[in-house]
Amino acid sequence: MVTFQPKLTQVSDYEQFIGAEAVDRIYQKALALKDFHVTHINSTYYGGGVAELLGPLTLLMNNLGIKAGWRVIQGAPDFFSITKKMHNGLQGGKINLTKRKKRIYEEIIYENAARNHLNDHDMVIVHDPQPLPMINYYQKKCPWIWRCHVDLSRPNPELWDYLSTFIRNYNAVILSIEEYRQKLPIPQLFFLPAIDPFSIKNRKMKEADIEERLRYYKIPTDLPLVVQISRFDRWKDPEGVIKAFKIARKEVDCTLVLLGNVATDDPEGAEVYESLLNQKEERIIILSHEDSSLVNALQTRAAVVLQKSLREGFGLTVTEALWKGTPVIGGNVGGIRYQIKDGVNGFLVNSVEETAARIAQLLKDPKLRSQMGEKARETVREKFLLTRLLEQYLDLFNSFETVFHYKYK
Ligand code: UDP
C-alpha cells in the first residue's frame, strides 16, 4: 500500500515568486534540451553550499526533461586533508605544495575516473578543486566546465599555476563573481548561486514548530538571538564572532548561537569545533547538529544573523537568512558584497569592533530590523532564487554549439 505520494518541486511552483512570464520563459528554453545529458561532479553529498545547490538544481533540471546527474567522488581523509589545504590556498592561505601531496591528489582522482564512466554525456560540470584533475583521464567528447565556488580574489600563485595545468583543459570556467576572474586561455562565466525556497531549510515555518526546535536544543528565547550558522572553518571567523558578541552584549543583553557542521570533504572542521568549546557559556551556545529545521528556526527567529567571513565565495547562509526577513551583518568580502547592500538589508563589516557596533545598533532598533528584513526578503526574491540560476544553465546548454563548437546529438 502506498502511504505517501512524493512530489518534486516544479518550475511552475515558483510562479508566486517570479511571475508567470518568467516561468513560461524557462519552460520554453528547456524545450530544445529534452534528454540533454549532463552530469555534475563534486566531493560531498552534504555539508556546505555546493551540495546544498546541487540537490534541488539537478531535480529541477530533471523535471524539465534534462537528464541531469550528480556524482560524488570518494577519497580517504588524507586526500581530503590535501584538498582542504588547496581550498585554503585558493582563498589566499599558505600551502606547502609537495610532490607527495600532488601525487596523492592525482592518484585518487585517477581512481575516481576509472570507476566513473562518462561516455555519452552532452556536458560534464566539475565542481571545485577536489575532482578537478578528472578531465586528464578521459577522452573528451563533450564540453567540460569547471565550476569553482571558492573566493578567488587572492589565490596562492604557486597553487594556481599547478591547478591551471588541469583547468586549461576545460572548455570554460564558471566563477561566482567577476572579481574572481583569472588569467586563463578559456572563457570565464559568472553565475551567482541561489536557494531553493521550498526546502525544509527555507520554507515558511510555523511559530509553534520554531519554538519546538529551539526548545529541543535548549536554546533560550528570553533574550534576542544573535546567530551565525557555518561550517566550522577559520575563514568563517567564529572567534571573531564570539569577540564581537562579547563587546556588543555590554550594551544590549543577548544570546549568541553558533551552529556549525562538518562536511565529509573538510577534515579541519572537528578541530575548529573543538577549539571553540572552551568559549561556551550560558549565553554563548555552540552547537554541531545536522538539522535543516533548526537552521530554518534560527535564521527565522534571530534578531540578527552574522556571517563574519574573512573570505567567502558566495555565502548561501547569507541568502538563507535574508530570505527569512532577517537582517544580516556580513564580512565585507567576496560574494557577501553582492547580497548585502550596506545599510539597506543588513550591514557589511570590516572588523570585530564594527561587527559589535552593528549588532548593538540592530538589537536596539526593532523598527530598523523590520525595515531591513523586508528589503532582505525582496533581495532574494529578485535575485537569488534557484530559477534564476537554472535559467543561466539552460542558456549555457542552449548555447554550447555556438560557444564551444560541439554538436548536441
Ligand atoms: N549549514 C547547515 N548546517 C550548519 C552549517 C551550515 O545546514 O550547521 C548549511 C547552510 O545552511 C548553507 C551551507 O551549509 O546551506 C553553507 O553554504 P555557504 O555557501 O554559506 O558556505 P560553504 O560551507 O559552502 O563555504
Tab-separated table of C-alpha atoms and ligand atoms in Angstrom:
chain	number	residue	atom	x	y	z
A	1	MET	CA	0.000	0.000	0.000
A	2	VAL	CA	1.300	3.462	-0.882
A	3	THR	CA	1.230	5.692	2.194
A	4	PHE	CA	2.756	8.784	0.692
A	5	GLN	CA	2.942	10.137	-2.823
A	6	PRO	CA	6.215	12.061	-3.094
A	7	LYS	CA	6.133	15.172	-5.241
A	8	LEU	CA	9.031	17.110	-6.713
A	9	THR	CA	9.082	20.898	-6.889
A	10	GLN	CA	8.210	22.122	-10.384
A	11	VAL	CA	9.322	25.329	-12.045
A	12	SER	CA	5.643	26.359	-12.063
A	13	ASP	CA	5.670	26.300	-8.241
A	14	TYR	CA	7.930	29.380	-8.447
A	15	GLU	CA	5.244	31.433	-10.167
A	16	GLN	CA	4.202	33.016	-6.860
A	17	PHE	CA	7.718	34.470	-6.526
A	18	ILE	CA	8.885	35.143	-10.089
A	19	GLY	CA	5.663	35.559	-12.063
A	20	ALA	CA	4.090	33.609	-14.931
A	21	GLU	CA	6.193	35.195	-17.646
A	22	ALA	CA	9.489	34.039	-16.167
A	23	VAL	CA	8.084	30.558	-15.601
A	24	ASP	CA	6.941	30.313	-19.253
A	25	ARG	CA	10.294	31.568	-20.474
A	26	ILE	CA	12.095	28.827	-18.568
A	27	TYR	CA	9.803	26.112	-19.948
A	28	GLN	CA	10.395	27.473	-23.461
A	29	LYS	CA	14.170	27.413	-23.028
A	30	ALA	CA	14.023	23.826	-21.797
A	31	LEU	CA	12.093	22.574	-24.851
A	32	ALA	CA	15.188	22.205	-27.019
A	33	LEU	CA	17.022	20.389	-24.235
A	34	LYS	CA	14.914	17.269	-23.901
A	35	ASP	CA	17.218	14.375	-22.939
A	36	PHE	CA	20.262	16.669	-22.818
A	37	HIS	CA	22.617	14.585	-20.685
A	38	VAL	CA	24.673	16.486	-18.150
A	39	THR	CA	26.435	15.343	-15.031
A	40	HIS	CA	27.699	17.325	-12.063
A	41	ILE	CA	30.673	16.005	-10.098
A	42	ASN	CA	31.618	17.258	-6.639
A	43	SER	CA	33.170	15.954	-3.449
A	44	THR	CA	30.463	15.757	-0.793
A	45	TYR	CA	26.781	14.925	-0.761
A	46	TYR	CA	26.117	17.091	2.284
A	47	GLY	CA	27.675	19.917	4.268
A	48	GLY	CA	28.492	23.179	2.534
A	49	GLY	CA	26.926	25.243	-0.163
A	50	VAL	CA	27.767	23.123	-3.225
A	51	ALA	CA	25.807	20.100	-2.025
A	52	GLU	CA	23.044	22.452	-0.953
A	53	LEU	CA	22.785	23.725	-4.533
A	54	LEU	CA	23.209	20.530	-6.483
A	55	GLY	CA	20.325	18.664	-4.858
A	56	PRO	CA	17.453	20.945	-5.894
A	57	LEU	CA	19.164	22.189	-9.087
A	58	THR	CA	19.544	18.711	-10.595
A	59	LEU	CA	15.948	17.837	-9.608
A	60	LEU	CA	14.552	20.935	-11.312
A	61	MET	CA	16.587	20.095	-14.421
A	62	ASN	CA	15.175	16.565	-14.473
A	63	ASN	CA	11.644	17.926	-14.150
A	64	LEU	CA	12.305	19.864	-17.329
A	65	GLY	CA	13.291	16.733	-19.230
A	66	ILE	CA	17.048	17.242	-18.936
A	67	LYS	CA	18.955	14.151	-17.829
A	68	ALA	CA	20.943	15.784	-15.054
A	69	GLY	CA	23.002	13.543	-12.809
A	70	TRP	CA	25.094	14.205	-9.720
A	71	ARG	CA	28.126	12.134	-8.793
A	72	VAL	CA	30.294	12.415	-5.724
A	73	ILE	CA	33.965	11.417	-5.720
A	74	GLN	CA	35.360	9.226	-2.963
A	75	GLY	CA	38.553	9.709	-1.026
A	76	ALA	CA	40.101	8.867	2.321
A	77	PRO	CA	40.659	11.659	4.882
A	78	ASP	CA	44.297	12.136	3.795
A	79	PHE	CA	43.078	13.028	0.312
A	80	PHE	CA	40.546	15.495	1.704
A	81	SER	CA	43.117	16.989	4.038
A	82	ILE	CA	45.196	17.831	0.940
A	83	THR	CA	42.232	19.208	-0.990
A	84	LYS	CA	41.187	21.309	2.020
A	85	LYS	CA	44.691	22.793	2.028
A	86	MET	CA	44.183	23.558	-1.653
A	87	HIS	CA	40.844	25.149	-0.868
A	88	ASN	CA	42.598	27.307	1.738
A	89	GLY	CA	45.403	28.097	-0.729
A	90	LEU	CA	42.900	29.173	-3.387
A	91	GLN	CA	41.435	31.567	-0.834
A	92	GLY	CA	44.892	33.024	-0.204
A	93	GLY	CA	46.183	30.782	2.587
A	94	LYS	CA	49.664	29.249	2.706
A	95	ILE	CA	50.244	25.806	1.271
A	96	ASN	CA	53.310	23.650	1.150
A	97	LEU	CA	52.706	22.033	-2.207
A	98	THR	CA	54.902	18.954	-2.052
A	99	LYS	CA	55.334	16.185	-4.605
A	100	ARG	CA	53.702	13.798	-2.138
A	101	LYS	CA	50.562	15.935	-1.950
A	102	LYS	CA	50.308	16.254	-5.724
A	103	ARG	CA	50.765	12.528	-6.118
A	104	ILE	CA	48.016	11.574	-3.658
A	105	TYR	CA	45.722	14.176	-5.212
A	106	GLU	CA	46.218	12.948	-8.764
A	107	GLU	CA	46.183	9.251	-7.858
A	108	ILE	CA	42.873	9.409	-6.001
A	109	ILE	CA	41.267	11.342	-8.836
A	110	TYR	CA	42.634	8.828	-11.330
A	111	GLU	CA	40.922	6.075	-9.329
A	112	ASN	CA	37.690	8.036	-9.333
A	113	ALA	CA	37.946	8.499	-13.072
A	114	ALA	CA	38.378	4.735	-13.517
A	115	ARG	CA	35.111	3.999	-11.756
A	116	ASN	CA	33.094	6.840	-13.274
A	117	HIS	CA	32.015	6.196	-16.821
A	118	LEU	CA	31.453	9.459	-18.608
A	119	ASN	CA	30.917	8.476	-22.213
A	120	ASP	CA	27.652	9.636	-23.648
A	121	HIS	CA	27.232	12.999	-21.955
A	122	ASP	CA	26.462	16.327	-23.589
A	123	MET	CA	28.227	18.227	-20.832
A	124	VAL	CA	30.258	17.469	-17.710
A	125	ILE	CA	30.399	20.034	-14.898
A	126	VAL	CA	33.126	19.547	-12.307
A	127	HIS	CA	32.789	21.491	-9.066
A	128	ASP	CA	35.699	22.914	-7.064
A	129	PRO	CA	39.318	21.773	-6.805
A	130	GLN	CA	38.768	18.270	-5.402
A	131	PRO	CA	37.720	16.465	-8.649
A	132	LEU	CA	39.453	18.965	-10.966
A	133	PRO	CA	42.107	16.603	-12.496
A	134	MET	CA	39.420	14.167	-13.718
A	135	ILE	CA	39.497	15.800	-17.121
A	136	ASN	CA	43.010	14.470	-17.709
A	137	TYR	CA	41.820	10.870	-17.610
A	138	TYR	CA	39.051	10.953	-20.225
A	139	GLN	CA	38.870	11.299	-23.918
A	140	LYS	CA	36.862	14.467	-24.089
A	141	LYS	CA	33.740	14.027	-26.222
A	142	CYS	CA	31.681	16.968	-24.992
A	143	PRO	CA	32.308	20.321	-23.295
A	144	TRP	CA	33.695	20.080	-19.790
A	145	ILE	CA	33.149	23.003	-17.435
A	146	TRP	CA	34.975	23.716	-14.211
A	147	ARG	CA	32.646	25.411	-11.725
A	148	CYS	CA	34.695	26.937	-8.904
A	149	HIS	CA	32.745	28.160	-5.860
A	150	VAL	CA	35.572	29.451	-3.676
A	151	ASP	CA	36.722	33.033	-3.125
A	152	LEU	CA	39.387	33.515	-5.815
A	153	SER	CA	40.185	37.126	-5.027
A	154	ARG	CA	43.776	36.288	-3.998
A	155	PRO	CA	44.747	32.698	-4.869
A	156	ASN	CA	48.168	31.421	-3.872
A	157	PRO	CA	50.203	31.828	-7.132
A	158	GLU	CA	52.155	28.566	-6.918
A	159	LEU	CA	48.973	26.581	-6.313
A	160	TRP	CA	47.123	28.426	-9.054
A	161	ASP	CA	49.913	27.609	-11.528
A	162	TYR	CA	49.690	23.949	-10.634
A	163	LEU	CA	45.891	23.783	-10.836
A	164	SER	CA	45.910	25.751	-14.089
A	165	THR	CA	47.551	22.797	-15.805
A	166	PHE	CA	44.215	20.986	-15.326
A	167	ILE	CA	41.912	23.997	-15.663
A	168	ARG	CA	43.089	24.897	-19.123
A	169	ASN	CA	41.949	21.508	-20.440
A	170	TYR	CA	38.360	22.517	-19.719
A	171	ASN	CA	36.181	24.364	-22.234
A	172	ALA	CA	35.098	27.054	-19.790
A	173	VAL	CA	35.092	28.033	-16.141
A	174	ILE	CA	32.173	29.304	-14.113
A	175	LEU	CA	33.028	31.557	-11.163
A	176	SER	CA	30.627	33.270	-8.760
A	177	ILE	CA	31.585	36.910	-9.391
A	178	GLU	CA	33.656	38.995	-11.836
A	179	GLU	CA	36.225	39.824	-9.170
A	180	TYR	CA	37.371	36.199	-9.271
A	181	ARG	CA	38.365	36.359	-12.941
A	182	GLN	CA	41.806	34.810	-13.614
A	183	LYS	CA	44.285	34.818	-16.438
A	184	LEU	CA	43.155	31.780	-18.431
A	185	PRO	CA	43.033	30.846	-22.099
A	186	ILE	CA	39.381	29.671	-21.855
A	187	PRO	CA	36.069	31.550	-21.435
A	188	GLN	CA	35.050	32.561	-17.910
A	189	LEU	CA	31.378	32.843	-16.986
A	190	PHE	CA	29.869	34.218	-13.796
A	191	PHE	CA	26.898	32.593	-12.057
A	192	LEU	CA	25.817	33.700	-8.603
A	193	PRO	CA	24.441	30.830	-6.511
A	194	ALA	CA	20.821	30.691	-5.337
A	195	ILE	CA	18.493	28.965	-2.869
A	196	ASP	CA	15.533	26.611	-3.005
A	197	PRO	CA	12.646	28.403	-1.242
A	198	PHE	CA	10.717	25.119	-0.859
A	199	SER	CA	13.378	23.162	1.033
A	200	ILE	CA	12.973	22.272	4.712
A	201	LYS	CA	15.655	24.850	5.393
A	202	ASN	CA	13.958	27.697	3.569
A	203	ARG	CA	10.201	27.139	3.595
A	204	LYS	CA	7.998	29.129	5.938
A	205	MET	CA	7.928	27.571	9.403
A	206	LYS	CA	5.041	27.798	11.842
A	207	GLU	CA	5.763	29.643	15.091
A	208	ALA	CA	4.978	26.513	17.104
A	209	ASP	CA	7.480	24.480	15.070
A	210	ILE	CA	10.168	27.116	15.559
A	211	GLU	CA	9.540	27.069	19.314
A	212	GLU	CA	9.673	23.292	19.344
A	213	ARG	CA	13.085	23.150	17.581
A	214	LEU	CA	14.596	25.798	19.839
A	215	ARG	CA	13.252	24.098	22.959
A	216	TYR	CA	14.534	20.738	21.749
A	217	TYR	CA	18.096	22.086	21.563
A	218	LYS	CA	17.657	24.050	24.823
A	219	ILE	CA	18.152	27.414	23.138
A	220	PRO	CA	16.725	30.144	25.396
A	221	THR	CA	14.466	32.712	23.741
A	222	ASP	CA	14.140	35.210	26.599
A	223	LEU	CA	16.811	37.479	25.063
A	224	PRO	CA	17.319	38.417	21.394
A	225	LEU	CA	19.252	35.832	19.423
A	226	VAL	CA	22.430	36.651	17.525
A	227	VAL	CA	23.178	33.720	15.227
A	228	GLN	CA	25.919	32.511	12.914
A	229	ILE	CA	25.452	29.249	11.031
A	230	SER	CA	28.509	27.969	9.178
A	231	ARG	CA	30.772	25.037	8.627
A	232	PHE	CA	33.424	25.109	11.343
A	233	ASP	CA	36.053	26.788	9.233
A	234	ARG	CA	38.557	29.536	10.123
A	235	TRP	CA	37.531	31.572	7.078
A	236	LYS	CA	34.099	31.978	8.694
A	237	ASP	CA	35.842	33.629	11.663
A	238	PRO	CA	33.906	32.050	14.555
A	239	GLU	CA	36.463	33.502	17.020
A	240	GLY	CA	35.778	36.993	15.665
A	241	VAL	CA	32.041	36.383	16.091
A	242	ILE	CA	32.479	35.494	19.760
A	243	LYS	CA	34.680	38.557	20.357
A	244	ALA	CA	32.160	40.867	18.662
A	245	PHE	CA	29.310	39.347	20.665
A	246	LYS	CA	31.178	39.898	23.930
A	247	ILE	CA	31.620	43.584	23.138
A	248	ALA	CA	28.014	44.048	21.938
A	249	ARG	CA	26.429	42.469	24.981
A	250	LYS	CA	27.958	45.135	27.202
A	251	GLU	CA	25.400	47.421	25.538
A	252	VAL	CA	22.469	45.082	24.909
A	253	ASP	CA	21.732	41.778	26.589
A	254	CYS	CA	21.511	38.932	24.080
A	255	THR	CA	22.290	35.268	23.415
A	256	LEU	CA	24.780	34.034	20.810
A	257	VAL	CA	24.169	30.799	18.932
A	258	LEU	CA	26.948	29.419	16.764
A	259	LEU	CA	25.637	26.459	14.823
A	260	GLY	CA	28.038	24.566	12.641
A	261	ASN	CA	28.515	21.338	10.822
A	262	VAL	CA	31.341	19.392	9.325
A	263	ALA	CA	31.401	18.278	5.694
A	264	THR	CA	32.940	14.950	4.638
A	265	ASP	CA	35.383	16.831	2.406
A	266	ASP	CA	36.539	19.136	5.214
A	267	PRO	CA	38.665	17.312	7.792
A	268	GLU	CA	39.636	20.547	9.605
A	269	GLY	CA	36.078	21.062	10.899
A	270	ALA	CA	36.322	18.882	14.013
A	271	GLU	CA	39.490	20.669	15.130
A	272	VAL	CA	37.942	24.127	14.691
A	273	TYR	CA	34.820	22.999	16.579
A	274	GLU	CA	36.851	21.643	19.479
A	275	SER	CA	38.968	24.788	19.670
A	276	LEU	CA	35.795	26.812	20.280
A	277	LEU	CA	34.291	24.680	23.011
A	278	ASN	CA	36.154	26.319	25.892
A	279	GLN	CA	34.381	29.577	24.999
A	280	LYS	CA	30.958	28.129	25.784
A	281	GLU	CA	28.929	29.987	28.395
A	282	GLU	CA	25.309	30.163	29.440
A	283	ARG	CA	24.766	32.823	26.740
A	284	ILE	CA	27.303	31.555	24.225
A	285	ILE	CA	25.816	28.429	22.738
A	286	ILE	CA	27.977	26.409	20.362
A	287	LEU	CA	26.227	23.538	18.623
A	288	SER	CA	27.088	20.998	15.978
A	289	HIS	CA	24.000	19.251	14.582
A	290	GLU	CA	22.825	18.313	11.140
A	291	ASP	CA	19.267	19.620	11.264
A	292	SER	CA	17.797	21.778	8.486
A	293	SER	CA	14.709	22.659	10.551
A	294	LEU	CA	16.970	24.023	13.260
A	295	VAL	CA	18.814	26.134	10.678
A	296	ASN	CA	15.456	27.457	9.462
A	297	ALA	CA	14.171	28.112	13.003
A	298	LEU	CA	17.321	30.005	13.982
A	299	GLN	CA	17.519	32.094	10.814
A	300	THR	CA	13.824	32.981	11.176
A	301	ARG	CA	13.839	33.729	14.882
A	302	ALA	CA	17.220	35.524	15.093
A	303	ALA	CA	17.145	39.270	15.704
A	304	VAL	CA	20.279	39.386	13.600
A	305	VAL	CA	22.264	36.826	11.631
A	306	LEU	CA	26.032	37.158	11.247
A	307	GLN	CA	28.288	35.855	8.516
A	308	LYS	CA	31.538	37.398	9.561
A	309	SER	CA	33.638	35.639	6.943
A	310	LEU	CA	37.193	36.685	6.076
A	311	ARG	CA	36.801	35.119	2.618
A	312	GLU	CA	33.534	33.886	1.131
A	313	GLY	CA	32.939	32.537	-2.373
A	314	PHE	CA	29.265	33.453	-2.115
A	315	GLY	CA	27.748	32.563	1.263
A	316	LEU	CA	24.422	30.751	0.945
A	317	THR	CA	23.873	31.226	4.672
A	318	VAL	CA	23.520	34.948	3.969
A	319	THR	CA	20.884	34.314	1.267
A	320	GLU	CA	19.004	31.901	3.523
A	321	ALA	CA	18.800	34.385	6.380
A	322	LEU	CA	17.833	37.305	4.118
A	323	TRP	CA	15.041	35.162	2.686
A	324	LYS	CA	13.584	34.806	6.180
A	325	GLY	CA	13.417	38.569	6.525
A	326	THR	CA	16.323	38.732	8.958
A	327	PRO	CA	18.948	41.456	8.553
A	328	VAL	CA	22.454	40.077	8.095
A	329	ILE	CA	25.768	41.529	9.239
A	330	GLY	CA	28.328	40.105	6.858
A	331	GLY	CA	32.062	40.340	6.280
A	332	ASN	CA	32.829	42.843	3.531
A	333	VAL	CA	34.291	40.159	1.265
A	334	GLY	CA	33.608	38.119	-1.866
A	335	GLY	CA	30.053	37.075	-2.647
A	336	ILE	CA	28.630	38.579	0.551
A	337	ARG	CA	29.076	42.004	-1.020
A	338	TYR	CA	26.694	41.011	-3.811
A	339	GLN	CA	23.951	40.150	-1.347
A	340	ILE	CA	24.137	42.700	1.439
A	341	LYS	CA	23.540	46.291	0.496
A	342	ASP	CA	25.170	48.153	3.349
A	343	GLY	CA	22.552	49.913	5.474
A	344	VAL	CA	19.668	48.600	3.347
A	345	ASN	CA	19.127	44.888	4.080
A	346	GLY	CA	21.981	44.492	6.550
A	347	PHE	CA	25.500	45.755	7.155
A	348	LEU	CA	28.921	45.000	5.698
A	349	VAL	CA	31.688	44.966	8.279
A	350	ASN	CA	35.480	45.001	8.256
A	351	SER	CA	36.394	44.350	11.876
A	352	VAL	CA	35.316	42.847	15.181
A	353	GLU	CA	34.569	46.314	16.585
A	354	GLU	CA	32.403	47.269	13.629
A	355	THR	CA	30.535	43.984	13.922
A	356	ALA	CA	29.892	44.628	17.623
A	357	ALA	CA	28.622	48.133	16.941
A	358	ARG	CA	26.229	46.910	14.235
A	359	ILE	CA	24.914	44.111	16.459
A	360	ALA	CA	24.165	46.621	19.232
A	361	GLN	CA	22.599	49.081	16.788
A	362	LEU	CA	20.242	46.468	15.323
A	363	LEU	CA	19.306	44.972	18.671
A	364	LYS	CA	18.333	48.396	19.999
A	365	ASP	CA	16.223	49.278	16.988
A	366	PRO	CA	13.347	46.872	16.176
A	367	LYS	CA	11.965	49.246	13.564
A	368	LEU	CA	15.232	49.249	11.632
A	369	ARG	CA	15.312	45.457	11.866
A	370	SER	CA	11.885	45.104	10.390
A	371	GLN	CA	12.551	47.638	7.599
A	372	MET	CA	15.777	45.893	6.681
A	373	GLY	CA	14.110	42.498	6.984
A	374	GLU	CA	11.529	43.396	4.358
A	375	LYS	CA	14.213	44.516	1.934
A	376	ALA	CA	16.227	41.422	2.748
A	377	ARG	CA	13.492	39.061	1.581
A	378	GLU	CA	12.880	41.151	-1.511
A	379	THR	CA	16.597	40.996	-2.438
A	380	VAL	CA	16.423	37.216	-2.516
A	381	ARG	CA	13.100	37.076	-4.353
A	382	GLU	CA	14.505	39.297	-7.078
A	383	LYS	CA	17.985	37.855	-7.469
A	384	PHE	CA	18.753	34.674	-5.612
A	385	LEU	CA	16.056	32.079	-6.198
A	386	LEU	CA	17.066	28.856	-7.894
A	387	THR	CA	15.076	29.546	-11.067
A	388	ARG	CA	17.486	32.373	-11.972
A	389	LEU	CA	20.460	30.017	-11.711
A	390	LEU	CA	18.578	27.289	-13.570
A	391	GLU	CA	17.888	29.706	-16.426
A	392	GLN	CA	21.583	30.608	-16.656
A	393	TYR	CA	22.405	26.922	-17.027
A	394	LEU	CA	19.696	26.478	-19.670
A	395	ASP	CA	21.193	29.382	-21.623
A	396	LEU	CA	24.609	27.760	-21.347
A	397	PHE	CA	23.330	24.355	-22.522
A	398	ASN	CA	21.459	26.001	-25.388
A	399	SER	CA	24.464	27.974	-26.497
A	400	PHE	CA	27.130	25.352	-26.313
A	401	GLU	CA	27.130	24.702	-30.033
A	402	THR	CA	27.986	28.323	-30.717
A	403	VAL	CA	30.246	28.814	-27.708
A	404	PHE	CA	32.115	25.538	-27.658
A	405	HIS	CA	31.590	24.298	-31.227
A	406	TYR	CA	30.314	20.968	-30.002
A	407	LYS	CA	27.290	19.451	-31.634
A	408	TYR	CA	24.445	18.248	-29.423
A	409	LYS	CA	23.496	14.840	-30.894
B	1	UDP	N1	24.761	24.567	7.001
B	1	UDP	C1	23.929	23.709	7.689
B	1	UDP	N2	24.188	23.459	8.995
B	1	UDP	C2	25.212	24.013	9.654
B	1	UDP	C3	26.083	24.892	8.938
B	1	UDP	C4	25.829	25.147	7.608
B	1	UDP	O1	22.956	23.186	7.153
B	1	UDP	O2	25.391	23.737	10.829
B	1	UDP	C5	24.451	24.860	5.595
B	1	UDP	C6	23.959	26.285	5.394
B	1	UDP	O3	22.600	26.380	5.755
B	1	UDP	C7	24.249	26.507	3.910
B	1	UDP	C8	25.506	25.681	3.686
B	1	UDP	O4	25.589	24.752	4.771
B	1	UDP	O5	23.206	25.983	3.136
B	1	UDP	C9	26.743	26.554	3.693
B	1	UDP	O6	26.884	27.203	2.479
B	1	UDP	P1	27.742	28.520	2.333
B	1	UDP	O7	27.693	28.901	0.893
B	1	UDP	O8	27.274	29.546	3.306
B	1	UDP	O9	29.217	28.133	2.786
B	1	UDP	P2	30.222	26.906	2.446
B	1	UDP	O10	30.071	25.929	3.555
B	1	UDP	O11	29.830	26.364	1.122
B	1	UDP	O12	31.567	27.553	2.484
